[in-house]
Coordinates of C-alpha atoms in Angstrom, one line a residue:
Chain A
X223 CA 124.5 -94.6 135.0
X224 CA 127.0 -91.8 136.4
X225 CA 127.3 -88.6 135.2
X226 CA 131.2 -87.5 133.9
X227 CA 133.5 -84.2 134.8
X228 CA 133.6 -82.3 131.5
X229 CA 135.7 -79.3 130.9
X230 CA 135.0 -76.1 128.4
X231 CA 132.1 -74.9 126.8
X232 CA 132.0 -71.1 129.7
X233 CA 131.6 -69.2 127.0
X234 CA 128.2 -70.9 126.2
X235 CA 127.3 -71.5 129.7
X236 CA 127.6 -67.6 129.8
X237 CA 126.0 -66.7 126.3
X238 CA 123.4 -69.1 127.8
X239 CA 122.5 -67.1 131.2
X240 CA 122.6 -64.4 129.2
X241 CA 120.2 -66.0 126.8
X242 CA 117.9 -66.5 130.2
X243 CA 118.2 -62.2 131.1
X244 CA 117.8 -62.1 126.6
X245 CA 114.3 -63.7 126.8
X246 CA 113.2 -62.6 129.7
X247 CA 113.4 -58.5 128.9
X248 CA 113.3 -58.8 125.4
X249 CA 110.1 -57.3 125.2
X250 CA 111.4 -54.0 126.9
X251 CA 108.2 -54.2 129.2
X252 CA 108.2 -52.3 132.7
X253 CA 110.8 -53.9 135.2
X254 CA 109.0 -55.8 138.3
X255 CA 109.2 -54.2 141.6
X256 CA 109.9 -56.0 144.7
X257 CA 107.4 -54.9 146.5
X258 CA 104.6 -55.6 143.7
X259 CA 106.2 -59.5 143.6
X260 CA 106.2 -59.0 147.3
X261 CA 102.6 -58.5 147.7
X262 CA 100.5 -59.3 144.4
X263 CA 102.6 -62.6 144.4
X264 CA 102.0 -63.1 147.8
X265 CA 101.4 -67.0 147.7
X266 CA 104.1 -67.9 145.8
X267 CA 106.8 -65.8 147.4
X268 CA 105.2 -67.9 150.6
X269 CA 105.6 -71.1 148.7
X270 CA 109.8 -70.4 148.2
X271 CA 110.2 -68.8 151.5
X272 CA 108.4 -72.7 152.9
X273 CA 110.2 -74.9 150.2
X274 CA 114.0 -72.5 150.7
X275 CA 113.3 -73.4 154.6
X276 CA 113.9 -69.5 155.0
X277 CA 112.0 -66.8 156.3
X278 CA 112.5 -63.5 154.1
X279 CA 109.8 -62.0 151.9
X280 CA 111.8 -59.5 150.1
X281 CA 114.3 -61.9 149.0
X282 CA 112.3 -64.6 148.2
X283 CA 110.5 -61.7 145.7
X284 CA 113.3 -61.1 144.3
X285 CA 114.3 -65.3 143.6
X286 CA 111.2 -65.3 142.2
X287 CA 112.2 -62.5 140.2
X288 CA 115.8 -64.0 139.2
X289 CA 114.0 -67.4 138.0
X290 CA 111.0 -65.9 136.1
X291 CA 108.3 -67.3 138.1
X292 CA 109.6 -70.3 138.7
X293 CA 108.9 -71.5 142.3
X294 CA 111.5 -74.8 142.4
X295 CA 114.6 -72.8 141.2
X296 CA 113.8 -69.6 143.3
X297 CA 113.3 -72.0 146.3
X298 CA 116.7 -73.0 145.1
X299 CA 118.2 -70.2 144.8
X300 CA 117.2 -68.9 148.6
X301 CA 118.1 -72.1 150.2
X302 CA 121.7 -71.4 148.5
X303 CA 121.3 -67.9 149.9
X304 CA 120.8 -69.1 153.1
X305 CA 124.0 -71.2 153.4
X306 CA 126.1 -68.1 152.9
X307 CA 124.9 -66.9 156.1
X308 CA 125.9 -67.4 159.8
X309 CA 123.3 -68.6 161.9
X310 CA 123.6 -66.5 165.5
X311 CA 120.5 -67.0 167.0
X312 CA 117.8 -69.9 167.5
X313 CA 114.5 -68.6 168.7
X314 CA 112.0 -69.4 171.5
X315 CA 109.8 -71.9 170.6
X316 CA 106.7 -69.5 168.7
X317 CA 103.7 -69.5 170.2
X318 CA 100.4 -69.8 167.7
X319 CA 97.9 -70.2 170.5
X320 CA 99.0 -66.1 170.8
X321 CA 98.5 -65.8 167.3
X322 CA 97.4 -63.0 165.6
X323 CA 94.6 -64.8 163.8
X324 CA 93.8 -63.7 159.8
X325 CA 92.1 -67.0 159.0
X326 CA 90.7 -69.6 161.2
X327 CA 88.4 -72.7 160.1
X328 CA 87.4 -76.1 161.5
X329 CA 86.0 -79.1 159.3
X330 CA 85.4 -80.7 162.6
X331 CA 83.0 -78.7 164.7
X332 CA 80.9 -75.7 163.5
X333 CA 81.0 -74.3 166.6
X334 CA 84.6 -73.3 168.1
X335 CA 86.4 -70.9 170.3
X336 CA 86.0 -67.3 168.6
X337 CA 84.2 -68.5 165.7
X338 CA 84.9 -69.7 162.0
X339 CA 86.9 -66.8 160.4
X340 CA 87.4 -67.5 156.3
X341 CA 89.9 -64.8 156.2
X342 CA 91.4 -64.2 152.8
X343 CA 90.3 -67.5 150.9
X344 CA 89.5 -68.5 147.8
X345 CA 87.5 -71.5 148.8
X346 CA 84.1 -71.3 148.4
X347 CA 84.5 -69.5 145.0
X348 CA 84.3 -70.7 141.3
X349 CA 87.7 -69.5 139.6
X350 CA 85.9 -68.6 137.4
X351 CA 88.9 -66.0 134.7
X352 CA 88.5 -62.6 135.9
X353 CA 89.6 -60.8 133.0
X354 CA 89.0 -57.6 134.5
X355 CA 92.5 -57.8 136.3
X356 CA 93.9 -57.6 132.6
X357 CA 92.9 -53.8 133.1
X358 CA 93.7 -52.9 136.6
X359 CA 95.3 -49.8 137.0
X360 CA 96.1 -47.3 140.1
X361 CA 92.9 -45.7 140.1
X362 CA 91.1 -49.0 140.3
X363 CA 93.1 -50.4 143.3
X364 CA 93.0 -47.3 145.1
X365 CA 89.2 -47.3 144.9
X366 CA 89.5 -51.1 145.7
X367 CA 91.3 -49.7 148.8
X368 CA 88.7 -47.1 149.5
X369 CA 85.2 -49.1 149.2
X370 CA 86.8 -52.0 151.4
X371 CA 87.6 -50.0 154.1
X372 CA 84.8 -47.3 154.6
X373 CA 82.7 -49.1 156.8
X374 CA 85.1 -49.9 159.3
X375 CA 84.3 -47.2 162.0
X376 CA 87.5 -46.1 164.2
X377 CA 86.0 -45.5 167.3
X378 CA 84.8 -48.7 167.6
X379 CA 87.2 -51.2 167.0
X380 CA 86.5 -54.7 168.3
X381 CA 90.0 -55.5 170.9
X382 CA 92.4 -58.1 169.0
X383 CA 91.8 -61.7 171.1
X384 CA 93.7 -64.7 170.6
X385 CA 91.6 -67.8 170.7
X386 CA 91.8 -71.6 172.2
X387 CA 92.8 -74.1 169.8
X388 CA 90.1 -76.4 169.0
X389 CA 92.2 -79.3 169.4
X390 CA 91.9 -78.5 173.1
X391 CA 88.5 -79.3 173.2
X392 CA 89.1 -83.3 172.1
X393 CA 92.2 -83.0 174.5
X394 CA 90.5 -82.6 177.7
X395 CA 88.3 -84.8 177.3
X396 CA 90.9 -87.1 176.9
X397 CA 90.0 -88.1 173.5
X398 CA 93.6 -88.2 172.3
X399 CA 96.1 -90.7 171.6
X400 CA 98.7 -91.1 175.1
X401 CA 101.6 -89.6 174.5
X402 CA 104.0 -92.7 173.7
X403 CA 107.2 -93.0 176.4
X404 CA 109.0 -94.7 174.1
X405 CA 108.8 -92.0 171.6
X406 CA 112.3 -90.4 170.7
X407 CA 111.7 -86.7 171.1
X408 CA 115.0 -85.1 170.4
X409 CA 115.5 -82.3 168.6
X410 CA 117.3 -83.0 165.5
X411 CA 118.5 -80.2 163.0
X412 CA 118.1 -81.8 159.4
X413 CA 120.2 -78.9 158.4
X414 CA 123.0 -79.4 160.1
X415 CA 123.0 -83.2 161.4
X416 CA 121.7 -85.6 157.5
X417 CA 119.0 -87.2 158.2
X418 CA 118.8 -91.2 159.2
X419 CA 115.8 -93.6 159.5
X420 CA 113.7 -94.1 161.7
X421 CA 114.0 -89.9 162.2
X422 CA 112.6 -88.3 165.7
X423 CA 109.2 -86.3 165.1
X424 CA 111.5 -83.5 165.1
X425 CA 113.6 -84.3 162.2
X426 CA 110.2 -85.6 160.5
X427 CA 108.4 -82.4 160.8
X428 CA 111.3 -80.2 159.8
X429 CA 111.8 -81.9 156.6
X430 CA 108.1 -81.7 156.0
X431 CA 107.9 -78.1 156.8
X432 CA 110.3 -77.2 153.7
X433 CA 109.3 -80.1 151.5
X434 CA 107.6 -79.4 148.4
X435 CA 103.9 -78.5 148.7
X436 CA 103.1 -80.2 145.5
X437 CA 104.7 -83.6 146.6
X438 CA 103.7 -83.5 150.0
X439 CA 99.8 -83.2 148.4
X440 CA 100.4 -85.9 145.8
X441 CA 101.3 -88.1 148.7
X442 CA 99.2 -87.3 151.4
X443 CA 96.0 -87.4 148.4
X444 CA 97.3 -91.1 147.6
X445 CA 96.7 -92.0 151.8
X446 CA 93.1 -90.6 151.2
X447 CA 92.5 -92.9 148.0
X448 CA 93.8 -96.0 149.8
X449 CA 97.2 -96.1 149.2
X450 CA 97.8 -95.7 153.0
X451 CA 95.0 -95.5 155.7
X452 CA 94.7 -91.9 156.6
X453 CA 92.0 -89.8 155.6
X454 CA 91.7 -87.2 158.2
X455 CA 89.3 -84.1 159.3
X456 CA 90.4 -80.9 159.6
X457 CA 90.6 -80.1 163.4
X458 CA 91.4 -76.6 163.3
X459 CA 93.5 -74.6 160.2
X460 CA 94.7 -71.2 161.7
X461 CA 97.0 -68.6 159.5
X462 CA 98.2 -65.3 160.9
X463 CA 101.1 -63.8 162.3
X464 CA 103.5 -65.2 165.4
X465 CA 105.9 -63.1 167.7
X466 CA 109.5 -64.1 167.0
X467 CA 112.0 -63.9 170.4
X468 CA 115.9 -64.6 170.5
X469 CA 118.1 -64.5 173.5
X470 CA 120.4 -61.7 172.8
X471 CA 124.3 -61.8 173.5
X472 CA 123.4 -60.8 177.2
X473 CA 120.9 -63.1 177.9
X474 CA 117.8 -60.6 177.5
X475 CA 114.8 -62.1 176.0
X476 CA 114.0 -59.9 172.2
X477 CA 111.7 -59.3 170.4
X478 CA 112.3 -59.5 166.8
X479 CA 109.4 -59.6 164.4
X480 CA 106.9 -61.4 163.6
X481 CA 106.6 -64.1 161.3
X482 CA 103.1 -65.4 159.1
X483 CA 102.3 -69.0 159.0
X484 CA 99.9 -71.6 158.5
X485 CA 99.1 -74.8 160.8
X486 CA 97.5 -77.4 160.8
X487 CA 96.4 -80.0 163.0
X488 CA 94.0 -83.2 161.6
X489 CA 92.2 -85.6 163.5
X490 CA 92.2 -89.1 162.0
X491 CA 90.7 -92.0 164.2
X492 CA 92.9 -94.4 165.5
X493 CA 92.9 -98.2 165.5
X494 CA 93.7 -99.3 169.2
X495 CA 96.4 -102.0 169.3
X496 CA 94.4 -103.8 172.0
X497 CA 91.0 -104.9 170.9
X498 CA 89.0 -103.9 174.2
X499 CA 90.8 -100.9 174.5
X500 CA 89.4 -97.5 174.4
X501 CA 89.3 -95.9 170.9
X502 CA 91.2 -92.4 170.4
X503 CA 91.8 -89.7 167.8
X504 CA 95.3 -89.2 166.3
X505 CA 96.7 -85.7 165.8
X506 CA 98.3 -84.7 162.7
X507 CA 100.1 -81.7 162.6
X508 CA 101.3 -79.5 160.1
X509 CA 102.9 -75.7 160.1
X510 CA 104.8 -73.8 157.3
X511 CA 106.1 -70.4 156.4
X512 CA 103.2 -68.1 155.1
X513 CA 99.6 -69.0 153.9
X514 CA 99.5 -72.3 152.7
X515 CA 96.7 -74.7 153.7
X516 CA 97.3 -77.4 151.4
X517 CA 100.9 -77.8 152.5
X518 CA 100.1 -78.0 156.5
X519 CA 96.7 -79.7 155.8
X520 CA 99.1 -83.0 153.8
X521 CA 101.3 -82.3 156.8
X522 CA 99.0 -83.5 159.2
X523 CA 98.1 -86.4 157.0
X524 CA 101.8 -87.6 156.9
X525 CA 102.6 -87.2 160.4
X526 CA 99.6 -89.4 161.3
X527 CA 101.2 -91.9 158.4
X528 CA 104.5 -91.8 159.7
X529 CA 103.8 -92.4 163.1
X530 CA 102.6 -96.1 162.4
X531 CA 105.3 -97.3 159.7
X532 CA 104.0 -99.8 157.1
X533 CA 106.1 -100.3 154.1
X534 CA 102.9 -101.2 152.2
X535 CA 101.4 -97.6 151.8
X536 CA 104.1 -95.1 150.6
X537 CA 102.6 -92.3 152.5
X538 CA 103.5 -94.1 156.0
X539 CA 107.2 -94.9 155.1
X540 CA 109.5 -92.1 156.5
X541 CA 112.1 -92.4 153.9
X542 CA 110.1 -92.4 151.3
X543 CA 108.0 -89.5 152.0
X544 CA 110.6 -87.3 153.4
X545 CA 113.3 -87.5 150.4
X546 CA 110.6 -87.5 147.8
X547 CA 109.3 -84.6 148.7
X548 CA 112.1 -82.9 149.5
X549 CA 111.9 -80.7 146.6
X550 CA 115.1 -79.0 145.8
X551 CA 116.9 -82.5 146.3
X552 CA 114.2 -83.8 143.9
X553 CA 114.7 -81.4 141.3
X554 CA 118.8 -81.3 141.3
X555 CA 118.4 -85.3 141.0
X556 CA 115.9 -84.9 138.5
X557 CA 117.4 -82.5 136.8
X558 CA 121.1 -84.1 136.6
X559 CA 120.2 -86.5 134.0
X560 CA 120.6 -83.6 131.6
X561 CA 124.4 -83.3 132.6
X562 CA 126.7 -85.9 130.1
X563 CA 126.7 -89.0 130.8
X564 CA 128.2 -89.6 127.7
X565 CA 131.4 -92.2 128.7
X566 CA 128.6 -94.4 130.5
X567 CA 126.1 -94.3 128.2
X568 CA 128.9 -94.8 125.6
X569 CA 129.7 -98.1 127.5
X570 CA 126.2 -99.3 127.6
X571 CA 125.3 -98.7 124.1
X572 CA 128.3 -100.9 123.1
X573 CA 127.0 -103.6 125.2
X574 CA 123.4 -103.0 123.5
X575 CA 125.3 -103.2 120.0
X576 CA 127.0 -105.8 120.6
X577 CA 124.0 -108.0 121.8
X578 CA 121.7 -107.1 119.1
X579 CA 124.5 -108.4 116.8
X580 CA 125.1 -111.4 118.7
X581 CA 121.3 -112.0 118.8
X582 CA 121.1 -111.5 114.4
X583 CA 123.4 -114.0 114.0
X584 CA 121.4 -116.7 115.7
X585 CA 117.3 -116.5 114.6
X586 CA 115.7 -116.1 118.1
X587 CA 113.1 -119.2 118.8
X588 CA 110.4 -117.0 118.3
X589 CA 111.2 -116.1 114.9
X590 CA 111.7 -120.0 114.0
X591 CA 108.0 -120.1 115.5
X592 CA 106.0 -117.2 113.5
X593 CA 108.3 -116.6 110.7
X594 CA 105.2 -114.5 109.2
X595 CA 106.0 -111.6 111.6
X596 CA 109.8 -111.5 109.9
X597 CA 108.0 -110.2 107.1
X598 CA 105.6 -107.6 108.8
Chain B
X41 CA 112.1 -54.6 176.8
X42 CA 109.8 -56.3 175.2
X43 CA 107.2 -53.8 174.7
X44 CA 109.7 -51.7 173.7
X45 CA 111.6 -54.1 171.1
X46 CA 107.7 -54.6 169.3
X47 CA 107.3 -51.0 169.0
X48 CA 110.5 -50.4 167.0
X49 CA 110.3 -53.6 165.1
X50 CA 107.0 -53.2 164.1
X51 CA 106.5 -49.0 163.7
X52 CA 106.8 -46.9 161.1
X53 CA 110.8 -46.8 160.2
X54 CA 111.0 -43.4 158.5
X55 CA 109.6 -42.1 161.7
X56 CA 112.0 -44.1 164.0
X57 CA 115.1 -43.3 162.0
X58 CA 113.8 -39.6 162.4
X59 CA 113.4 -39.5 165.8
X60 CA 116.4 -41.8 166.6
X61 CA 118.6 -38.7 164.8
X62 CA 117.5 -36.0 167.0
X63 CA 118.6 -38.3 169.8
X64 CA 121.9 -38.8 168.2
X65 CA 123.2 -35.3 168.4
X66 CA 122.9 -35.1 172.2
X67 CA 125.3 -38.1 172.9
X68 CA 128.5 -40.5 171.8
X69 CA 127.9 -42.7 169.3
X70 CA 130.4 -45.8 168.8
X71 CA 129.9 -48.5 166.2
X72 CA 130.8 -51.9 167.4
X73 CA 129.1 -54.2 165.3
X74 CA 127.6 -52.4 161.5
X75 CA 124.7 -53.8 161.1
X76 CA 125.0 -57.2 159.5
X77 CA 122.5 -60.1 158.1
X78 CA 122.4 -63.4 159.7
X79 CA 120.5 -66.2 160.2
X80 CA 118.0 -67.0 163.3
X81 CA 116.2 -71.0 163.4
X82 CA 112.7 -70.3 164.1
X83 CA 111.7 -73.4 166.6
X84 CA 108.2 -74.0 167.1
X85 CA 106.3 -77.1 168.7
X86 CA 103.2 -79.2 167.5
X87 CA 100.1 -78.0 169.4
X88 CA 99.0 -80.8 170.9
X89 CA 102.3 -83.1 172.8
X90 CA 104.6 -79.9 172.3
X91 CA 107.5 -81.7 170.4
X92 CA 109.7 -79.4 169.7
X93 CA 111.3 -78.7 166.1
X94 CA 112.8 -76.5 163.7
X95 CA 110.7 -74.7 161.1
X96 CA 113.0 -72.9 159.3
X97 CA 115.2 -70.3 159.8
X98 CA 114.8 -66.6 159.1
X99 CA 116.6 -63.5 157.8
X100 CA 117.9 -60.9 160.7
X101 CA 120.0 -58.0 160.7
X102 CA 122.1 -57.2 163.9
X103 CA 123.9 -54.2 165.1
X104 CA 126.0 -53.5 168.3
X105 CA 127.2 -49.7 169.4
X106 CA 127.9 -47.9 172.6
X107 CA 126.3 -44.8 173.4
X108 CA 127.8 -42.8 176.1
X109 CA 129.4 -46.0 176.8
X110 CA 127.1 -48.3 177.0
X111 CA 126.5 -51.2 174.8
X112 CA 122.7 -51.4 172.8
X113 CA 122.1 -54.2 170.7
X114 CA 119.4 -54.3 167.9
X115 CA 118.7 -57.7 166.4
X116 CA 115.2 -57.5 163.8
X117 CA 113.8 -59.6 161.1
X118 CA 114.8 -59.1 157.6
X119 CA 117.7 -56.8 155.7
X120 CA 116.5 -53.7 158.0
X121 CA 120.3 -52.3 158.8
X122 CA 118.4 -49.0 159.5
X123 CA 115.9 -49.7 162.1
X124 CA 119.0 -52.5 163.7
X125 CA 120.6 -49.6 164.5
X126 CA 118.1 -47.7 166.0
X127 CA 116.6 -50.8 168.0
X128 CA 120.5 -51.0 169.0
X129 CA 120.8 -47.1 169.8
X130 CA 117.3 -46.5 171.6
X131 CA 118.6 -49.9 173.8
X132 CA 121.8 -48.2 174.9
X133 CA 119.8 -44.9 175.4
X134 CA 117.2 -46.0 177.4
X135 CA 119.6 -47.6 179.9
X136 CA 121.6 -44.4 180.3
X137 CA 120.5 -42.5 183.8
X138 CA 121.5 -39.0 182.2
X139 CA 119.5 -38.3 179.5
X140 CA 115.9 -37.0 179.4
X141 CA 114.2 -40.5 179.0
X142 CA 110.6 -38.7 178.3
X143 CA 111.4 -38.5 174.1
X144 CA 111.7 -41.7 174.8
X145 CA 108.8 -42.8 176.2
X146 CA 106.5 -40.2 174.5
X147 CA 108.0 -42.2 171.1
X148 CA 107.2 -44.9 172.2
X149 CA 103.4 -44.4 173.5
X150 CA 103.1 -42.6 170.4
X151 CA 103.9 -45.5 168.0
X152 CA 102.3 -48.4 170.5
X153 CA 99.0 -46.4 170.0
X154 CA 99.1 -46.5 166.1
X155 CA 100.6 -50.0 165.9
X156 CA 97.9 -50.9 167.6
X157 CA 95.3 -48.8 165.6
X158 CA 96.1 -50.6 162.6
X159 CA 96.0 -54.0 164.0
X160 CA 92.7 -53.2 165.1
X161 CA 91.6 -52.2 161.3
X162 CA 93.0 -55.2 160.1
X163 CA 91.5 -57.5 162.6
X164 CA 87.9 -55.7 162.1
X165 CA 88.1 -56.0 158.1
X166 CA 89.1 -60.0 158.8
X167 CA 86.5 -60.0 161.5
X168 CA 84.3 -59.5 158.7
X169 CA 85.0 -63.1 156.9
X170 CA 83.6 -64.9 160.0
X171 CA 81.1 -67.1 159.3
X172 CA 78.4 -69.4 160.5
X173 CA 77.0 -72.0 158.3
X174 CA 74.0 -73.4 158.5
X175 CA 73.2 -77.4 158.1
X176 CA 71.0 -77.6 155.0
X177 CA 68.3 -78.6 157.1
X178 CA 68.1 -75.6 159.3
X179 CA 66.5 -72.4 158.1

């Protein structure tokens, strides 16, 4: 059923957005700030910045901001934001084995280069309502501030390291899967060039790096439960901060900034086409814009999947991962079956009149067989 | 370059634009470029075969100028026009051969040293989360 082309109705369309601004300072309470979205917010301003596909705190703050909260429609709106923007530069590939590590985990070994490092986490806790943040004022988070930082002692500051990637570890001992020849590697732009199937790695891994972190988990949970095969371990989850370089217009390498992120890479066991072959380990890998471990973490899982197509298990079909979890695709699609559709609908429910009369003018077999439900 | 481009993306910009104005007064300053937003694609590469691919891209503000005749450029994450035109200025300044260069470099060492000062805080408060669990059967 198709949508039609309508025509008036601005004025409501604009007593309606104004309706949106109506509700949403009616109360006359204190306007947000940026900067308290920016930071208090932090994981959901990290959630549009990965599902926009763009990299820019303060604006995804304030998209946030624009759609009350609500993560879809400010991913939305920054994505739009984006496209009204010239792209000049296209960075060096970022390194995260020079990473400036905030979190750093492995399900795998317990033992790995530099250590486990929960950085800020809430696993291992029991969410259980902390009410108390009801009542936080200034004075509380500036003694927050104070009690966590006393005992850190100036003089003798441990040297900032960057560490080996576990991964490494199963790599040289040549535990891996081969790299496959016949892979295509080329680097595709999903912005830029629409995506067709089979898609390189490249294109794959793009889409999945802005896909929707939500869809991506529903998907990659249904592989675990056996709607697909792969049900990984966590090789190594790393989240910190990366060194952004350009080429500027006279060639000079730049540094720019630095970006956060989160990656992933999972280890799933592999099922070796030949049967006296050696076994191996398959790599997953997932990486995102800011702190998000579930996103990277379903990221590995549907790389593995997607390497070894089988239309049976969702998870390990491209297309069907890739444009159902593209989220801002999902939701304008979603969301356009609230636009009229009245001239089709119109047509249909003729048809649907007119065989329900058709069908009351003849008794159907059934009611010749059990005339007792006619009376029911 | 590099070194140099970290400091002044990553130090204190009150304290840049401040010190870049006391620089300003001493030589020719010609806009080419204001300082603009655009776009940069961040590529990375999977850690294990190194496919390249495209994460996403990111917001960047540019700015071009002369100084004294000779071109700076500034290009820095996010809608920072300020401190693109001081990454542009001090670029163009530190390639001039007639101008006292130590302000410069005294800047510089100034704000590598507390860049690096809070880093290390930060890392030592994260350093605190590391952890090393025991199997239920060990003590």
């Amino acid at each position: 059923m198709g949508y039609v082309a309508v025509k008036g109705g601005t004025d409501a369309i604009h007593n309606s957005q104004q309706l949106v601004e109506f509700y949403r300072l009616k109360d006359a309470t204190t306007p947000l700030d940026i900067k308290q979205i920016r930071t208090q917010l932090r994981m959901a301003v990290d959630k549009v910045m990965g599902e926009g596909g763009v990299y820019a705190p303060e604006y995804a703050a304030i998209a946030l901001k624009q759609a009350e909260g609500e993560v879809f429609e400010a991913a939305f709106i920054l994505r739009a934001f984006r496209a009204t923007l010239q792209r000049k530069y296209y960075s060096e590939a970022i390194n995260t084995r020079e990473m400036f590590v905030r979190r750093k985990i492995s399900a795998s070994f317990r033992e790995i280069p530099g250590g486990q490092i929960l950085g800020p986490t809430r696993d291992y806790t029991q969410r259980i309502l902390d009410t108390t943040k009801a009542f936080e004022d200034q004075e509380a988070i500036k003694k927050f501030l104070t009690d966590f930082k006393v005992p850190v002692n100036s003089d003798k500051l441990a040297e900032i390291t960057t560490f080996a990637k576990v991964i490494d570890l199963l790599k040289n001992e040549g535990l891996l899967k081969p790299i496959d020849p016949d892979e295509d590697r080329t680097l595709k732009d999903i912005t830029r060039e629409a995506i067709k199937f089979p898609a390189p790695r490249s294109a794959r891994l793009q889409m999945l790096a802005r896909a929707e972190t939500g869809g991506l988990m529903a998907l990659g949970y249904a592989s675990m439960r056996g709607f697909g095969s792969v049900h990984p371990t966590v090789g190594e989850l790393r989240y910190g901060a990366v060194k952004v370089k350009v080429k500027d217009a006279t060639g000079r390498s730049r540094y720019i900034g630095k970006i956060e992120v989160t990656e992933a890479e999972t280890i799933s066991a592999g099922k070796s086409a030949k049967k006296k072959s050696a076994p191996y380990y398959n790599i997953g890998y997932g990486l995102c814009f800011g702190q998000n471990d579930t996103k990277v973490i379903c990221m590995g899982i549907l790389d593995t999947a997607m390497r070894t197509p089988d239309v049976n298990s969702p998870a390990n079909d491209q297309e069907f991962v890739l444009y159902h979890t593209e989220g801002i695709e999902s939701m304008g699609f979603v969301n356009h079956l609230k636009l009229p559709h009245y001239v089709t609908f119109q047509s249909e429910l003729k048809n649907i009149r007119g065989a329900v009369e058709r069908s009351a003018e003849k008794p159907t077999e059934q009611a010749i067989q059990s005339p007792q439900l006619q009376s029911v | 370059m590099q070194d140099q481009d970290y400091i002044l993306c990553e130090c204190e910009l009150q304290l840049l634009e401040a010190f870049v104005v006391t620089l300003e007064t001493t030589v020719e300053v010609q806009l080419v470029k204001q300082p603009a937003l655009c776009m940069t694609m961040i590529q990375a590469e999977d850690s294990v075969e190194f496919q390249p691919f495209y994460l996403g891209e990111a917001l960047t503000t540019e700015c071009e100028l002369l100084v004294n005749g000779t071109r700076g450029i500034g290009i820095c994450l996010g809608d920072e026009p300020v401190r693109a035109y001081c990454i542009a200025f001090i670029d163009a300044y530190s390639q001039l051969s007639d101008v006292p260069m130590q302000p410069v470099a005294d800047f510089l060492s100034q704000q590598a040293a507390i860049i690096e000062h809070n880093a290390k805080i930060e890392n030592d408060l994260i350093l605190r989360t590391k952890v090393d669990f025991k199997l239920m059967e060990q003590d």
